[in-house]
Coordinates of N, CA and C in Angstrom, one line a residue:
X934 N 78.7 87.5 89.3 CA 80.1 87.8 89.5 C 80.5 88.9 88.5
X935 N 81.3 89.9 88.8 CA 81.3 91.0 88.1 C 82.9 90.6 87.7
X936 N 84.0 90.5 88.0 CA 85.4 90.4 87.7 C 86.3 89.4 88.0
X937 N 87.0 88.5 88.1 CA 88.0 87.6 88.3 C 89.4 88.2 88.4
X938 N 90.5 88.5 88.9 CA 91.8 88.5 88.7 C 92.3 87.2 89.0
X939 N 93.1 87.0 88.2 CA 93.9 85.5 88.2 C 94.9 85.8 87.7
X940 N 96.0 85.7 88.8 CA 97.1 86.0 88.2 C 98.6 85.7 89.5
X941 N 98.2 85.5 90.8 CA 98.6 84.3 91.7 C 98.6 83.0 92.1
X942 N 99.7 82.8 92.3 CA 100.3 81.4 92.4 C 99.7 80.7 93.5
X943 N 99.3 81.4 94.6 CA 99.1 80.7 95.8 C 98.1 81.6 96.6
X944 N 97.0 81.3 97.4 CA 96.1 81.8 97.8 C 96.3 83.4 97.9
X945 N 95.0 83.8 98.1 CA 95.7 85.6 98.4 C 94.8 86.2 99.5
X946 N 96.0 86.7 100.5 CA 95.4 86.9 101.5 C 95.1 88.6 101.9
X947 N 95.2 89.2 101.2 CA 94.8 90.4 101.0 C 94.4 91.2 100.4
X948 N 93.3 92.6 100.5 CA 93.5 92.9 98.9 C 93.0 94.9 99.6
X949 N 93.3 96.0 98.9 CA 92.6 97.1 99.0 C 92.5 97.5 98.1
X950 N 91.9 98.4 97.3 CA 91.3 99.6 96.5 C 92.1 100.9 96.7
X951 N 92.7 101.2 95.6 CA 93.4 102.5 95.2 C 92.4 103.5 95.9
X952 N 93.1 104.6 96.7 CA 92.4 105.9 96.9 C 91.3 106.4 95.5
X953 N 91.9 106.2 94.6 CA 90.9 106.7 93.0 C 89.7 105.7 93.0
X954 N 90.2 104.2 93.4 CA 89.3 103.2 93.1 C 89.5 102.7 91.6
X955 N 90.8 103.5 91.1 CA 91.0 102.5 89.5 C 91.3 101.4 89.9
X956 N 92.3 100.8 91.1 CA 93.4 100.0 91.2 C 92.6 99.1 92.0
X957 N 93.3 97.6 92.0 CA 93.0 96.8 93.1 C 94.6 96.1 93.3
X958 N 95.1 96.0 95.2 CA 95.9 95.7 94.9 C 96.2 94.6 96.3
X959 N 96.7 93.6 95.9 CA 96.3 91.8 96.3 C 97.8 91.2 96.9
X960 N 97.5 91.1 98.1 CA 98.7 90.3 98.6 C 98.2 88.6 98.8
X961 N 99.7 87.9 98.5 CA 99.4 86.3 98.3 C 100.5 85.8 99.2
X962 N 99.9 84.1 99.4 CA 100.8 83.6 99.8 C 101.7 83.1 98.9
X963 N 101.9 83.3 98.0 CA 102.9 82.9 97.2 C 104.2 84.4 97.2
X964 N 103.9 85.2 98.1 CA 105.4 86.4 98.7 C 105.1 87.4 97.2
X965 N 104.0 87.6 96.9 CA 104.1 88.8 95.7 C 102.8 89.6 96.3
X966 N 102.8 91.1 95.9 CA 101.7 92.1 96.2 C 101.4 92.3 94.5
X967 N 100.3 92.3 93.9 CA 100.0 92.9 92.9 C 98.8 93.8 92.7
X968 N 99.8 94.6 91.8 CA 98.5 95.9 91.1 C 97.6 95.7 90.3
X969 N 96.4 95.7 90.0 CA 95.4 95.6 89.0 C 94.8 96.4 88.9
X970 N 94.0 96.8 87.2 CA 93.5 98.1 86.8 C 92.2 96.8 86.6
X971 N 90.9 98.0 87.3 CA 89.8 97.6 87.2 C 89.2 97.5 86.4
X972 N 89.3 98.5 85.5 CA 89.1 99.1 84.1 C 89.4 98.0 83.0
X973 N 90.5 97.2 83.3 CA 91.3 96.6 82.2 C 90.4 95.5 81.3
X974 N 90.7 95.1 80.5 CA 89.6 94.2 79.7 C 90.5 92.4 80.3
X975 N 91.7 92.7 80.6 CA 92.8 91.2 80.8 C 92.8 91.7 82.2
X976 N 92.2 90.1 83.0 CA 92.6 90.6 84.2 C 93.5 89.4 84.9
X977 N 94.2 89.1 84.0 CA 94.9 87.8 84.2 C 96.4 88.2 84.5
X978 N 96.4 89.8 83.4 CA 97.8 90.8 83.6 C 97.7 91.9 84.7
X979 N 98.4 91.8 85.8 CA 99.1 92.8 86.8 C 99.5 93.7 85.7
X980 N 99.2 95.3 86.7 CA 100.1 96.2 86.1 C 101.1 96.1 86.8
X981 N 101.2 95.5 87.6 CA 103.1 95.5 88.3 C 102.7 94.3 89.2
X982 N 104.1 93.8 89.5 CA 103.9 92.7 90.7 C 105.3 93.2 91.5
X983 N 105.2 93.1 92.6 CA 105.8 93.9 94.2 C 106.8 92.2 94.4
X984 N 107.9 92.1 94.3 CA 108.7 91.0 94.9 C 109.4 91.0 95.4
X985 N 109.6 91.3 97.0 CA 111.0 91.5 97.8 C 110.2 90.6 98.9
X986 N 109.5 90.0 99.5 CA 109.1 89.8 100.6 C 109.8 88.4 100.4
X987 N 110.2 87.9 101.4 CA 110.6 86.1 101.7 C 109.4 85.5 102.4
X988 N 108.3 86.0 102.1 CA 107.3 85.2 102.8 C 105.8 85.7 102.4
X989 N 104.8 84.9 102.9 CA 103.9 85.9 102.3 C 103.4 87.1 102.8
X990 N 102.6 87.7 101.6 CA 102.1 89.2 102.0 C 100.4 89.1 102.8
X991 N 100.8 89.4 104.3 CA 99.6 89.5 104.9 C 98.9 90.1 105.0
X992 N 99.5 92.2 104.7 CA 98.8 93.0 104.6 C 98.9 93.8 103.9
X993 N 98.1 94.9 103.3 CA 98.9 96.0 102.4 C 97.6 97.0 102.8
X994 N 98.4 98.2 102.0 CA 97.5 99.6 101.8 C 98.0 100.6 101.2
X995 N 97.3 101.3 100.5 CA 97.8 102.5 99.7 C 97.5 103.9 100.4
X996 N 98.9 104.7 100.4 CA 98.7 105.8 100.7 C 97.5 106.5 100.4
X997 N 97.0 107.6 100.8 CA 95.8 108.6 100.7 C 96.0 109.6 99.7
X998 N 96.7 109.4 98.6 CA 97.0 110.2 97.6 C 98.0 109.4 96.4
X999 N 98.0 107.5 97.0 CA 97.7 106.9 96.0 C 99.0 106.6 95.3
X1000 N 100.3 107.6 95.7 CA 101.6 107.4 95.4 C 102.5 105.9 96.3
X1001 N 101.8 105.9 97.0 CA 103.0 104.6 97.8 C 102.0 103.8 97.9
X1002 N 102.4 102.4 98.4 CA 102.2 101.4 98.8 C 102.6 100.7 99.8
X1003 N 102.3 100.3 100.9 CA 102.6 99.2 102.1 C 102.3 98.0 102.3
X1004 N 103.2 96.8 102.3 CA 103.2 95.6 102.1 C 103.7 94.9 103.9
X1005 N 102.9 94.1 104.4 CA 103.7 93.5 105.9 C 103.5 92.0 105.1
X1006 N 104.8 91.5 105.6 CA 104.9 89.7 105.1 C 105.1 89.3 106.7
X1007 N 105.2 87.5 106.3 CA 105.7 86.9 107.1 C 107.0 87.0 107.1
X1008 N 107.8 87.4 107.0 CA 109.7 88.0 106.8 C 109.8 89.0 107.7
X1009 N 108.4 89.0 108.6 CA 108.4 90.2 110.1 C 109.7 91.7 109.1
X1010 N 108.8 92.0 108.0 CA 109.3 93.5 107.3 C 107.7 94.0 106.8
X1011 N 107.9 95.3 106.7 CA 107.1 95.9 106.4 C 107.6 96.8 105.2
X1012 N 107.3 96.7 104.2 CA 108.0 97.6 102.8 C 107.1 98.3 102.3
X1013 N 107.8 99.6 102.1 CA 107.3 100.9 101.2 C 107.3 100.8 100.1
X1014 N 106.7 101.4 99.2 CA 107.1 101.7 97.6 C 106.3 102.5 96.9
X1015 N 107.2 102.9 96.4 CA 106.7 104.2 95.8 C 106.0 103.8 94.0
X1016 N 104.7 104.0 93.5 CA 104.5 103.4 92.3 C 104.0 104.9 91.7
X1017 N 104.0 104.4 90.6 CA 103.2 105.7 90.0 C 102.3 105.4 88.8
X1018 N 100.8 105.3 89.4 CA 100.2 105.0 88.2 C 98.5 105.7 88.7
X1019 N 98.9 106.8 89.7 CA 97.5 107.3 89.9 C 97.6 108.4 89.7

């Protein structure tokens, strides 16, 4: 085993790879999407955690140039956001 992130509350049911491949980023049933740096030495710390969904995060994906992010929950919403860390 090469890495662990531990840092959700409740199973996680998603996850993609930044366009760069620095980032990994993990949707849970516990209704949060998070960012992680691959690189990082703590992988227990998100670089950000995503909290608007009322339910959990089933899917996600990062734009093709790495600025936005797409999150679909069970809250039947699909959310944008704009991050900046590539």
């Amino acid at each position: 085993m090469l890495k662990v992130f531990d840092g959700h509350r409740d199973r996680v049911l998603a996850v993609a790879f930044s366009p760069s491949g620095e980032y990994l980023l993990s949707g849970s049933h516990d209704r949060t999407a998070k960012i992680w740096s691959i690189g990082a030495e703590n992988h227990s710390t998100p670089v950000a955690t995503l909290e608007e969904h009322a339910g959990e995060v089933k899917a996600l994906g990062w734009s093709p140039e790495g600025s936005t992010i797409f999150t679909a929950g069970a809250d039947r919403k699909i959310r944008i956001w704009s991050v900046d860390i590539e």
